[in-house]
Amino acid sequence: MRIDIQVNGGGGLLFNKITNLDDFLKIELNHLKQGKAFIVPTFITDSDTQLENFIKIVKQRILLNKKQYLIDDFKIILPELFAIHIEGPFITNKGTHPAQYVKDFNEENVANIVELLKPLNNLPIYFTIAPELIINKTHLLKKLKASLNIKLSAGHTKITKNDFTILQNQLGDHRIKMITHLHNAMLGGHFNSDDGIPDYINESDFDGYFGFIMDGQHTAKGELLPTILNYYNNICAVSDSASPACCNIDSNNNLFEMGGSIGVVEQKPNELPTFFWTDLSKNQNINSIDLEELYRLYINGDGGYKTLAGSAVHLEQCCEFLKNLNIEKEIQKTKENKKAKALFEIGLNKLKIEEKDIKNFIIKNLDKMFIENPIKALNINQDIKNYNFIDNKLFYKDQLFICFDEKFDKFLKSNFEDQNLLKEKIKEYLNSLYKR
C-alpha cells in the first residue's frame, strides 16, 4: 500500500466542499481503489464555517476506524484514518487558495485555529504554514504545537533562503522538518532564482522530508531528476489530487470545482492530464472581446495567467509516470537549466551511477518515496503495514475489509456538477470581471 499525504479531492469532489460522510468516503475510497493509496485528506485555506464542517466529518470518520459501515445494502469495514493535512490559512504565496480567507499569524487567529482543530484530540495534523510569518513569533508556534498533535510544514511561502536559515536556527529543537510540495508555490521554485527554500535544502544538511508532486506537470522544468537523485531519502511522493482525480475525463467532461473558482482539465498526447485555472483579471487588452471569446480564452488558458490548480491524477498514475519516464528526454530538459544540471551531476557522482542507471535507481526506490518516507515524515502508525490491496480487495492482515466490485463502484461514482452549469458560472465570473 502507498500513502499520499497531499489529497485535496477526487471523484469530482473536494474535501473543502463536502457536506457529509459519504462524500468524504467517496474521495477516500476512490483513491484507495484507483490510486492504491491511503490518503491524508487535505483542507486548504477557506472559511471557518467550512473548516468546522470538515472537522465534524473527520470526527465521524475517525469513529468508524476498523468498524463496519453500511453503504446502500452492503457492508464494508473502514481502514484507519491516519492523519489530516491543514494547508493554510497562514500563508503568503496563495497560489489557488482564496485570498479572502488568508489570515495573519497572530494571537487571536492562532487561538481560533486551535479551537477549531481541538475536537480532533490526538489525530496527527500535517499543518502547512508560510514560515516567514513565524519570525519573531515563535511563542505562537510553540502554543500551536503544545495544543495540537501538529507536524509543521513550510509551504505557500515567499521566504528567502537567508531568512529561513535564521528562522531554523531560532527554532532549535522545534525547527521545521517538513516542506509542502517542494518547488511549487515558493520562492526559488523550479530553480528560477538563487533564493528560497529549494536553495536552503541544497546548501544545508536538511534531515527532514518534503512532498514532491509526481504528476509530470508540477515539476516539469528540469527539477525532477536532480531532486530524486539527491533527496530520494527525503521525498514523499504526492499527487496533489484535486476534484478531477479518479474521474473519467473527456472533452465533454473537463470542468471541475476548485475552491472558489472553476478549473479546466487539459489532456495532451502521451502526458498525464493537467488541471489549471486562468486568471484574466490582469489582462486589460481583452476588455472589448465578446463573452463567448472570453470564455474560450478561459477554458484554453490563453490571454491570461494560467496556473496549475492541484492535479487531475491519483498516486498510482504518479507511480506509473516514474516507471515509464522517458529518461533521455528528462535528462535533456535537466541540462537546459544551469542549476538543475549542476545538481544532477552532483547526484550522479554521490551515488556513483551513470545516466544509463537512472531508471533502475528510480524503480528501486519507489517504495521509499511512496511508502517508507511518508510513514516516517508524519510518524504514521506502523499498523498501516498490515493492510494489503489484492485483486481489488482491501485486507487487514487476513481479514477482508472492502471488496471493490461493480456494486461498490456505483457508490464511488459521484454526480459532478452539470458541465453546462459550470460553464455558466465561468461566464458569470467573466461578466462581473469586465462588467459587460
GROMACS .gro file of C-alpha atoms in nm:
model
  436
    1MET     CA    1   0.000   0.000   0.000
    2ARG     CA    2   0.110   0.355  -0.073
    3ILE     CA    3   0.048   0.673   0.123
    4ASP     CA    4  -0.047   1.007  -0.036
    5ILE     CA    5  -0.007   1.293   0.210
    6GLN     CA    6  -0.149   1.562  -0.023
    7VAL     CA    7  -0.501   1.486  -0.150
    8ASN     CA    8  -0.742   1.777  -0.195
    9GLY     CA    9  -1.015   1.571  -0.356
   10GLY     CA   10  -1.116   1.322  -0.621
   11GLY     CA   11  -1.416   1.161  -0.787
   12GLY     CA   12  -1.550   1.507  -0.872
   13LEU     CA   13  -1.541   1.623  -0.507
   14LEU     CA   14  -1.320   1.844  -0.288
   15PHE     CA   15  -1.264   1.799   0.085
   16ASN     CA   16  -1.326   2.174   0.121
   17LYS     CA   17  -1.675   2.135  -0.024
   18ILE     CA   18  -1.805   1.806   0.120
   19THR     CA   19  -2.124   1.817   0.324
   20ASN     CA   20  -2.147   1.464   0.463
   21LEU     CA   21  -1.953   1.149   0.549
   22ASP     CA   22  -2.048   0.966   0.230
   23ASP     CA   23  -1.883   1.238   0.019
   24PHE     CA   24  -1.570   1.210   0.236
   25LEU     CA   25  -1.567   0.834   0.177
   26LYS     CA   26  -1.618   0.871  -0.197
   27ILE     CA   27  -1.294   1.070  -0.218
   28GLU     CA   28  -1.104   0.843   0.021
   29LEU     CA   29  -1.217   0.512  -0.129
   30ASN     CA   30  -1.176   0.626  -0.491
   31HIS     CA   31  -0.809   0.690  -0.411
   32LEU     CA   32  -0.783   0.360  -0.227
   33LYS     CA   33  -0.921   0.170  -0.525
   34GLN     CA   34  -0.761   0.359  -0.816
   35GLY     CA   35  -0.453   0.512  -0.655
   36LYS     CA   36  -0.386   0.204  -0.440
   37ALA     CA   37  -0.310   0.450  -0.162
   38PHE     CA   38  -0.418   0.554   0.183
   39ILE     CA   39  -0.462   0.929   0.180
   40VAL     CA   40  -0.412   1.221   0.414
   41PRO     CA   41  -0.721   1.435   0.342
   42THR     CA   42  -0.614   1.793   0.270
   43PHE     CA   43  -0.816   2.103   0.353
   44ILE     CA   44  -0.687   2.427   0.201
   45THR     CA   45  -0.748   2.787   0.311
   46ASP     CA   46  -1.121   2.851   0.348
   47SER     CA   47  -1.383   2.999   0.580
   48ASP     CA   48  -1.407   2.896   0.944
   49THR     CA   49  -1.753   2.755   0.869
   50GLN     CA   50  -1.615   2.523   0.601
   51LEU     CA   51  -1.326   2.412   0.823
   52GLU     CA   52  -1.562   2.346   1.114
   53ASN     CA   53  -1.779   2.133   0.883
   54PHE     CA   54  -1.474   1.939   0.759
   55ILE     CA   55  -1.357   1.871   1.116
   56LYS     CA   56  -1.705   1.750   1.214
   57ILE     CA   57  -1.700   1.498   0.926
   58VAL     CA   58  -1.343   1.390   1.009
   59LYS     CA   59  -1.458   1.316   1.366
   60GLN     CA   60  -1.738   1.098   1.227
   61ARG     CA   61  -1.486   0.919   1.009
   62ILE     CA   62  -1.246   0.852   1.299
   63LEU     CA   63  -1.522   0.685   1.497
   64LEU     CA   64  -1.551   0.431   1.216
   65ASN     CA   65  -1.185   0.324   1.213
   66LYS     CA   66  -1.181  -0.056   1.161
   67LYS     CA   67  -1.559  -0.070   1.205
   68GLN     CA   68  -1.839  -0.180   0.976
   69TYR     CA   69  -2.015   0.081   0.767
   70LEU     CA   70  -2.333   0.022   0.570
   71ILE     CA   71  -2.342   0.164   0.218
   72ASP     CA   72  -2.675   0.111   0.045
   73ASP     CA   73  -2.739  -0.259   0.123
   74PHE     CA   74  -2.386  -0.391   0.166
   75LYS     CA   75  -2.123  -0.365   0.439
   76ILE     CA   76  -1.756  -0.266   0.438
   77ILE     CA   77  -1.502  -0.231   0.716
   78LEU     CA   78  -1.325   0.104   0.702
   79PRO     CA   79  -0.946   0.124   0.745
   80GLU     CA   80  -0.790   0.363   0.990
   81LEU     CA   81  -0.768   0.734   0.908
   82PHE     CA   82  -0.406   0.808   0.994
   83ALA     CA   83  -0.379   1.189   0.966
   84ILE     CA   84  -0.518   1.501   0.801
   85HIS     CA   85  -0.347   1.795   0.629
   86ILE     CA   86  -0.446   2.156   0.701
   87GLU     CA   87  -0.290   2.377   0.431
   88GLY     CA   88  -0.340   2.740   0.534
   89PRO     CA   89  -0.478   2.985   0.633
   90PHE     CA   90  -0.138   3.124   0.745
   91ILE     CA   91   0.023   3.161   0.401
   92THR     CA   92   0.179   3.436   0.188
   93ASN     CA   93   0.210   3.275  -0.156
   94LYS     CA   94  -0.156   3.192  -0.206
   95GLY     CA   95  -0.145   3.007  -0.540
   96THR     CA   96  -0.505   2.894  -0.594
   97HIS     CA   97  -0.605   2.947  -0.228
   98PRO     CA   98  -0.889   3.205  -0.195
   99ALA     CA   99  -0.727   3.531  -0.082
  100GLN     CA  100  -1.024   3.644   0.129
  101TYR     CA  101  -0.964   3.363   0.379
  102VAL     CA  102  -0.588   3.405   0.422
  103LYS     CA  103  -0.511   3.513   0.781
  104ASP     CA  104  -0.239   3.685   0.981
  105PHE     CA  105  -0.043   3.471   1.224
  106ASN     CA  106  -0.144   3.643   1.548
  107GLU     CA  107  -0.274   3.559   1.896
  108GLU     CA  108  -0.641   3.576   1.803
  109ASN     CA  109  -0.614   3.369   1.485
  110VAL     CA  110  -0.392   3.105   1.646
  111ALA     CA  111  -0.639   3.070   1.936
  112ASN     CA  112  -0.919   3.036   1.681
  113ILE     CA  113  -0.749   2.763   1.476
  114VAL     CA  114  -0.664   2.572   1.795
  115GLU     CA  115  -1.030   2.590   1.900
  116LEU     CA  116  -1.146   2.466   1.558
  117LEU     CA  117  -0.898   2.174   1.546
  118LYS     CA  118  -0.914   2.076   1.914
  119PRO     CA  119  -1.203   1.828   1.865
  120LEU     CA  120  -0.965   1.601   1.672
  121ASN     CA  121  -0.792   1.517   2.000
  122ASN     CA  122  -0.464   1.341   1.919
  123LEU     CA  123  -0.508   1.281   1.545
  124PRO     CA  124  -0.180   1.376   1.367
  125ILE     CA  125  -0.222   1.703   1.177
  126TYR     CA  126   0.015   1.790   0.896
  127PHE     CA  127  -0.001   2.172   0.911
  128THR     CA  128   0.129   2.394   0.631
  129ILE     CA  129   0.234   2.749   0.716
  130ALA     CA  130   0.440   3.019   0.544
  131PRO     CA  131   0.747   3.020   0.773
  132GLU     CA  132   0.817   3.394   0.736
  133LEU     CA  133   0.502   3.453   0.942
  134ILE     CA  134   0.667   3.277   1.238
  135ILE     CA  135   0.971   3.508   1.252
  136ASN     CA  136   0.968   3.690   1.588
  137LYS     CA  137   0.650   3.497   1.679
  138THR     CA  138   0.796   3.163   1.779
  139HIS     CA  139   0.596   3.176   2.104
  140LEU     CA  140   0.276   3.142   1.896
  141LEU     CA  141   0.421   2.844   1.713
  142LYS     CA  142   0.500   2.675   2.043
  143LYS     CA  143   0.144   2.744   2.160
  144LEU     CA  144   0.009   2.583   1.842
  145LYS     CA  145   0.227   2.275   1.882
  146ALA     CA  146   0.153   2.243   2.253
  147SER     CA  147  -0.223   2.243   2.192
  148LEU     CA  148  -0.241   2.003   1.896
  149ASN     CA  149  -0.061   1.698   1.756
  150ILE     CA  150   0.091   1.904   1.476
  151LYS     CA  151   0.365   1.822   1.226
  152LEU     CA  152   0.465   2.166   1.097
  153SER     CA  153   0.543   2.209   0.729
  154ALA     CA  154   0.672   2.510   0.534
  155GLY     CA  155   0.478   2.594   0.220
  156HIS     CA  156   0.293   2.858   0.017
  157THR     CA  157   0.574   3.091   0.106
  158LYS     CA  158   0.787   3.382  -0.015
  159ILE     CA  159   1.062   3.331   0.243
  160THR     CA  160   1.422   3.377   0.132
  161LYS     CA  161   1.696   3.124   0.191
  162ASN     CA  162   1.866   3.357   0.439
  163ASP     CA  163   1.552   3.423   0.643
  164PHE     CA  164   1.465   3.053   0.651
  165THR     CA  165   1.815   2.972   0.773
  166ILE     CA  166   1.785   3.233   1.051
  167LEU     CA  167   1.440   3.101   1.149
  168GLN     CA  168   1.558   2.740   1.164
  169ASN     CA  169   1.843   2.844   1.394
  170GLN     CA  170   1.597   3.036   1.613
  171LEU     CA  171   1.364   2.737   1.640
  172GLY     CA  172   1.637   2.496   1.750
  173ASP     CA  173   1.472   2.168   1.855
  174HIS     CA  174   1.141   2.298   1.712
  175ARG     CA  175   1.286   2.361   1.364
  176ILE     CA  176   1.073   2.281   1.062
  177LYS     CA  177   1.138   1.932   0.924
  178MET     CA  178   0.869   1.916   0.657
  179ILE     CA  179   0.820   2.107   0.330
  180THR     CA  180   0.489   2.114   0.140
  181HIS     CA  181   0.518   2.038  -0.235
  182LEU     CA  182   0.880   2.147  -0.286
  183HIS     CA  183   0.931   2.383  -0.583
  184ASN     CA  184   0.561   2.477  -0.603
  185ALA     CA  185   0.419   2.798  -0.452
  186MET     CA  186   0.753   2.909  -0.311
  187LEU     CA  187   1.039   3.148  -0.382
  188GLY     CA  188   1.318   2.981  -0.577
  189GLY     CA  189   1.090   2.706  -0.708
  190HIS     CA  190   1.183   2.531  -1.035
  191PHE     CA  191   1.538   2.672  -0.995
  192ASN     CA  192   1.412   3.010  -1.119
  193SER     CA  193   1.623   3.204  -0.868
  194ASP     CA  194   1.906   3.157  -0.619
  195ASP     CA  195   1.692   3.239  -0.320
  196GLY     CA  196   1.433   3.028  -0.141
  197ILE     CA  197   1.366   2.702   0.039
  198PRO     CA  198   1.492   2.481  -0.250
  199ASP     CA  199   1.832   2.651  -0.218
  200TYR     CA  200   1.825   2.611   0.160
  201ILE     CA  201   1.779   2.236   0.112
  202ASN     CA  202   2.056   2.219  -0.149
  203GLU     CA  203   2.302   2.403   0.075
  204SER     CA  204   2.219   2.263   0.420
  205ASP     CA  205   2.212   1.926   0.589
  206PHE     CA  206   1.833   1.909   0.573
  207ASP     CA  207   1.727   1.597   0.763
  208GLY     CA  208   1.351   1.626   0.717
  209TYR     CA  209   1.105   1.536   0.443
  210PHE     CA  210   0.919   1.712   0.165
  211GLY     CA  211   0.621   1.647  -0.054
  212PHE     CA  212   0.710   1.627  -0.422
  213ILE     CA  213   0.429   1.629  -0.680
  214MET     CA  214   0.486   1.340  -0.921
  215ASP     CA  215   0.231   1.420  -1.192
  216GLY     CA  216   0.484   1.527  -1.456
  217GLN     CA  217   0.331   1.878  -1.467
  218HIS     CA  218   0.418   2.047  -1.137
  219THR     CA  219   0.785   1.951  -1.173
  220ALA     CA  220   0.826   1.991  -1.548
  221LYS     CA  221   1.119   2.232  -1.566
  222GLY     CA  222   1.418   2.007  -1.507
  223GLU     CA  223   1.392   1.964  -1.130
  224LEU     CA  224   1.264   1.605  -1.129
  225LEU     CA  225   1.583   1.401  -1.178
  226PRO     CA  226   1.824   1.614  -0.970
  227THR     CA  227   1.577   1.617  -0.681
  228ILE     CA  228   1.525   1.240  -0.687
  229LEU     CA  229   1.896   1.161  -0.719
  230ASN     CA  230   1.995   1.386  -0.431
  231TYR     CA  231   1.695   1.355  -0.199
  232TYR     CA  232   1.528   1.017  -0.251
  233ASN     CA  233   1.566   0.965   0.126
  234ASN     CA  234   1.362   1.282   0.191
  235ILE     CA  235   1.094   1.268  -0.079
  236CYS     CA  236   0.730   1.189  -0.005
  237ALA     CA  237   0.574   1.135  -0.347
  238VAL     CA  238   0.236   1.311  -0.362
  239SER     CA  239  -0.035   1.351  -0.623
  240ASP     CA  240  -0.179   1.687  -0.505
  241SER     CA  241  -0.506   1.545  -0.638
  242ALA     CA  242  -0.799   1.779  -0.686
  243SER     CA  243  -1.160   1.709  -0.783
  244PRO     CA  244  -1.088   1.559  -1.133
  245ALA     CA  245  -0.869   1.278  -0.996
  246CYS     CA  246  -1.023   0.930  -1.027
  247CYS     CA  247  -1.274   1.059  -1.287
  248ASN     CA  248  -1.328   0.963  -1.649
  249ILE     CA  249  -1.236   1.285  -1.827
  250ASP     CA  250  -1.310   1.376  -2.187
  251SER     CA  251  -1.380   1.691  -2.389
  252ASN     CA  252  -1.742   1.692  -2.267
  253ASN     CA  253  -1.646   1.650  -1.902
  254ASN     CA  254  -1.344   1.865  -1.825
  255LEU     CA  255  -1.467   2.145  -1.593
  256PHE     CA  256  -1.439   2.096  -1.216
  257GLU     CA  257  -1.481   2.298  -0.900
  258MET     CA  258  -1.154   2.410  -0.739
  259GLY     CA  259  -1.224   2.604  -0.424
  260GLY     CA  260  -1.369   2.941  -0.514
  261SER     CA  261  -1.330   2.900  -0.888
  262ILE     CA  262  -1.353   2.653  -1.172
  263GLY     CA  263  -1.062   2.467  -1.327
  264VAL     CA  264  -1.017   2.304  -1.665
  265VAL     CA  265  -0.864   1.963  -1.735
  266GLU     CA  266  -0.635   1.952  -2.037
  267GLN     CA  267  -0.523   1.622  -2.187
  268LYS     CA  268  -0.220   1.624  -2.418
  269PRO     CA  269  -0.097   1.313  -2.603
  270ASN     CA  270   0.142   1.093  -2.401
  271GLU     CA  271   0.108   1.309  -2.089
  272LEU     CA  272  -0.092   1.288  -1.770
  273PRO     CA  273  -0.387   1.530  -1.761
  274THR     CA  274  -0.333   1.885  -1.634
  275PHE     CA  275  -0.577   2.077  -1.412
  276PHE     CA  276  -0.545   2.454  -1.439
  277TRP     CA  277  -0.734   2.777  -1.398
  278THR     CA  278  -0.699   3.102  -1.590
  279ASP     CA  279  -0.679   3.448  -1.433
  280LEU     CA  280  -0.782   3.705  -1.695
  281SER     CA  281  -0.825   3.985  -1.442
  282LYS     CA  282  -0.486   4.147  -1.510
  283ASN     CA  283  -0.523   4.148  -1.887
  284GLN     CA  284  -0.654   4.488  -1.996
  285ASN     CA  285  -0.622   4.406  -2.366
  286ILE     CA  286  -0.930   4.185  -2.378
  287ASN     CA  287  -1.185   4.435  -2.246
  288SER     CA  288  -1.355   4.464  -2.583
  289ILE     CA  289  -1.371   4.090  -2.663
  290ASP     CA  290  -1.720   3.938  -2.656
  291LEU     CA  291  -1.824   3.697  -2.382
  292GLU     CA  292  -1.802   3.379  -2.591
  293GLU     CA  293  -1.445   3.459  -2.693
  294LEU     CA  294  -1.355   3.539  -2.331
  295TYR     CA  295  -1.496   3.202  -2.230
  296ARG     CA  296  -1.283   3.032  -2.498
  297LEU     CA  297  -0.976   3.212  -2.365
  298TYR     CA  298  -1.057   3.096  -2.013
  299ILE     CA  299  -1.101   2.727  -2.088
  300ASN     CA  300  -0.796   2.718  -2.319
  301GLY     CA  301  -0.574   2.906  -2.076
  302ASP     CA  302  -0.497   3.177  -2.331
  303GLY     CA  303  -0.486   3.552  -2.280
  304GLY     CA  304  -0.422   3.540  -1.908
  305TYR     CA  305  -0.221   3.387  -1.625
  306LYS     CA  306  -0.253   3.009  -1.642
  307THR     CA  307  -0.165   2.824  -1.325
  308LEU     CA  308  -0.188   2.466  -1.203
  309ALA     CA  309  -0.479   2.401  -0.969
  310GLY     CA  310  -0.382   2.081  -0.796
  311SER     CA  311  -0.357   1.776  -1.020
  312ALA     CA  312  -0.601   1.557  -1.211
  313VAL     CA  313  -0.426   1.230  -1.121
  314HIS     CA  314  -0.407   0.977  -0.838
  315LEU     CA  315  -0.094   0.822  -0.685
  316GLU     CA  316  -0.095   0.508  -0.899
  317GLN     CA  317  -0.068   0.728  -1.209
  318CYS     CA  318   0.224   0.912  -1.046
  319CYS     CA  319   0.397   0.580  -0.980
  320GLU     CA  320   0.339   0.465  -1.338
  321PHE     CA  321   0.468   0.801  -1.464
  322LEU     CA  322   0.801   0.735  -1.293
  323LYS     CA  323   0.818   0.375  -1.410
  324ASN     CA  324   0.761   0.483  -1.772
  325LEU     CA  325   0.966   0.803  -1.755
  326ASN     CA  326   1.147   0.895  -2.077
  327ILE     CA  327   1.487   0.929  -1.915
  328GLU     CA  328   1.665   1.068  -2.222
  329LYS     CA  329   1.405   1.343  -2.264
  330GLU     CA  330   1.413   1.423  -1.892
  331ILE     CA  331   1.794   1.444  -1.891
  332GLN     CA  332   1.784   1.684  -2.185
  333LYS     CA  333   1.531   1.902  -2.002
  334THR     CA  334   1.751   1.895  -1.689
  335LYS     CA  335   2.062   2.004  -1.877
  336GLU     CA  336   1.884   2.306  -2.022
  337ASN     CA  337   1.878   2.458  -1.672
  338LYS     CA  338   2.217   2.554  -1.531
  339LYS     CA  339   2.127   2.492  -1.163
  340ALA     CA  340   1.939   2.170  -1.238
  341LYS     CA  341   2.231   2.039  -1.442
  342ALA     CA  342   2.480   2.110  -1.162
  343LEU     CA  343   2.265   1.937  -0.901
  344PHE     CA  344   2.203   1.647  -1.141
  345GLU     CA  345   2.579   1.589  -1.178
  346ILE     CA  346   2.628   1.612  -0.800
  347GLY     CA  347   2.364   1.341  -0.756
  348LEU     CA  348   2.522   1.108  -1.009
  349ASN     CA  349   2.866   1.147  -0.850
  350LYS     CA  350   2.732   1.100  -0.499
  351LEU     CA  351   2.551   0.779  -0.595
  352LYS     CA  352   2.835   0.662  -0.819
  353ILE     CA  353   2.595   0.582  -1.103
  354GLU     CA  354   2.579   0.673  -1.471
  355GLU     CA  355   2.292   0.818  -1.674
  356LYS     CA  356   2.202   0.471  -1.804
  357ASP     CA  357   2.144   0.355  -1.444
  358ILE     CA  358   1.890   0.625  -1.350
  359LYS     CA  359   1.572   0.438  -1.445
  360ASN     CA  360   1.670   0.132  -1.237
  361PHE     CA  361   1.767   0.357  -0.946
  362ILE     CA  362   1.425   0.528  -0.950
  363ILE     CA  363   1.232   0.200  -0.969
  364LYS     CA  364   1.443   0.052  -0.688
  365ASN     CA  365   1.349   0.346  -0.461
  366LEU     CA  366   0.978   0.376  -0.538
  367ASP     CA  367   0.875   0.213  -0.208
  368LYS     CA  368   1.096   0.455  -0.019
  369MET     CA  369   0.934   0.761  -0.181
  370PHE     CA  370   0.575   0.629  -0.191
  371ILE     CA  371   0.557   0.439   0.139
  372GLU     CA  372   0.851   0.448   0.381
  373ASN     CA  373   0.927   0.822   0.379
  374PRO     CA  374   0.561   0.931   0.427
  375ILE     CA  375   0.529   0.695   0.727
  376LYS     CA  376   0.841   0.846   0.885
  377ALA     CA  377   0.755   1.205   0.789
  378LEU     CA  378   0.419   1.210   0.965
  379ASN     CA  379   0.507   0.947   1.225
  380ILE     CA  380   0.215   0.741   1.098
  381ASN     CA  381   0.105   0.437   1.295
  382GLN     CA  382   0.311   0.138   1.177
  383ASP     CA  383  -0.010  -0.064   1.176
  384ILE     CA  384  -0.061   0.070   0.824
  385LYS     CA  385   0.178  -0.201   0.703
  386ASN     CA  386  -0.077  -0.467   0.797
  387TYR     CA  387  -0.305  -0.359   0.511
  388ASN     CA  388  -0.281  -0.519   0.167
  389PHE     CA  389  -0.456  -0.444  -0.159
  390ILE     CA  390  -0.501  -0.762  -0.367
  391ASP     CA  391  -0.724  -0.811  -0.672
  392ASN     CA  392  -0.945  -0.508  -0.598
  393LYS     CA  393  -0.985  -0.617  -0.237
  394LEU     CA  394  -0.850  -0.448   0.076
  395PHE     CA  395  -0.729  -0.683   0.350
  396TYR     CA  396  -0.619  -0.609   0.706
  397LYS     CA  397  -0.391  -0.897   0.796
  398ASP     CA  398  -0.610  -1.186   0.675
  399GLN     CA  399  -0.944  -1.010   0.721
  400LEU     CA  400  -1.133  -0.876   0.419
  401PHE     CA  401  -1.223  -0.509   0.469
  402ILE     CA  402  -1.354  -0.395   0.129
  403CYS     CA  403  -1.433  -0.567  -0.199
  404PHE     CA  404  -1.439  -0.312  -0.481
  405ASP     CA  405  -1.693  -0.488  -0.702
  406GLU     CA  406  -1.934  -0.339  -0.958
  407LYS     CA  407  -2.192  -0.278  -0.689
  408PHE     CA  408  -1.948  -0.075  -0.483
  409ASP     CA  409  -1.839   0.120  -0.791
  410LYS     CA  410  -2.188   0.268  -0.814
  411PHE     CA  411  -2.130   0.430  -0.475
  412LEU     CA  412  -1.791   0.566  -0.581
  413LYS     CA  413  -1.931   0.747  -0.884
  414SER     CA  414  -2.044   1.085  -0.754
  415ASN     CA  415  -2.251   1.315  -0.970
  416PHE     CA  416  -2.030   1.606  -1.073
  417GLU     CA  417  -2.196   1.941  -1.112
  418ASP     CA  418  -2.358   1.974  -1.452
  419GLN     CA  419  -2.100   2.089  -1.708
  420ASN     CA  420  -2.342   2.347  -1.850
  421LEU     CA  421  -2.388   2.491  -1.502
  422LEU     CA  422  -2.010   2.520  -1.462
  423LYS     CA  423  -1.986   2.694  -1.800
  424GLU     CA  424  -2.248   2.943  -1.684
  425LYS     CA  425  -2.051   3.003  -1.363
  426ILE     CA  426  -1.742   3.088  -1.568
  427LYS     CA  427  -1.944   3.328  -1.781
  428GLU     CA  428  -2.091   3.491  -1.470
  429TYR     CA  429  -1.740   3.542  -1.339
  430LEU     CA  430  -1.625   3.694  -1.669
  431ASN     CA  431  -1.932   3.916  -1.684
  432SER     CA  432  -1.861   4.052  -1.337
  433LEU     CA  433  -1.490   4.090  -1.414
  434TYR     CA  434  -1.545   4.304  -1.721
  435LYS     CA  435  -1.888   4.446  -1.622
  436ARG     CA  436  -2.048   4.358  -1.953
   0.00000   0.00000   0.00000
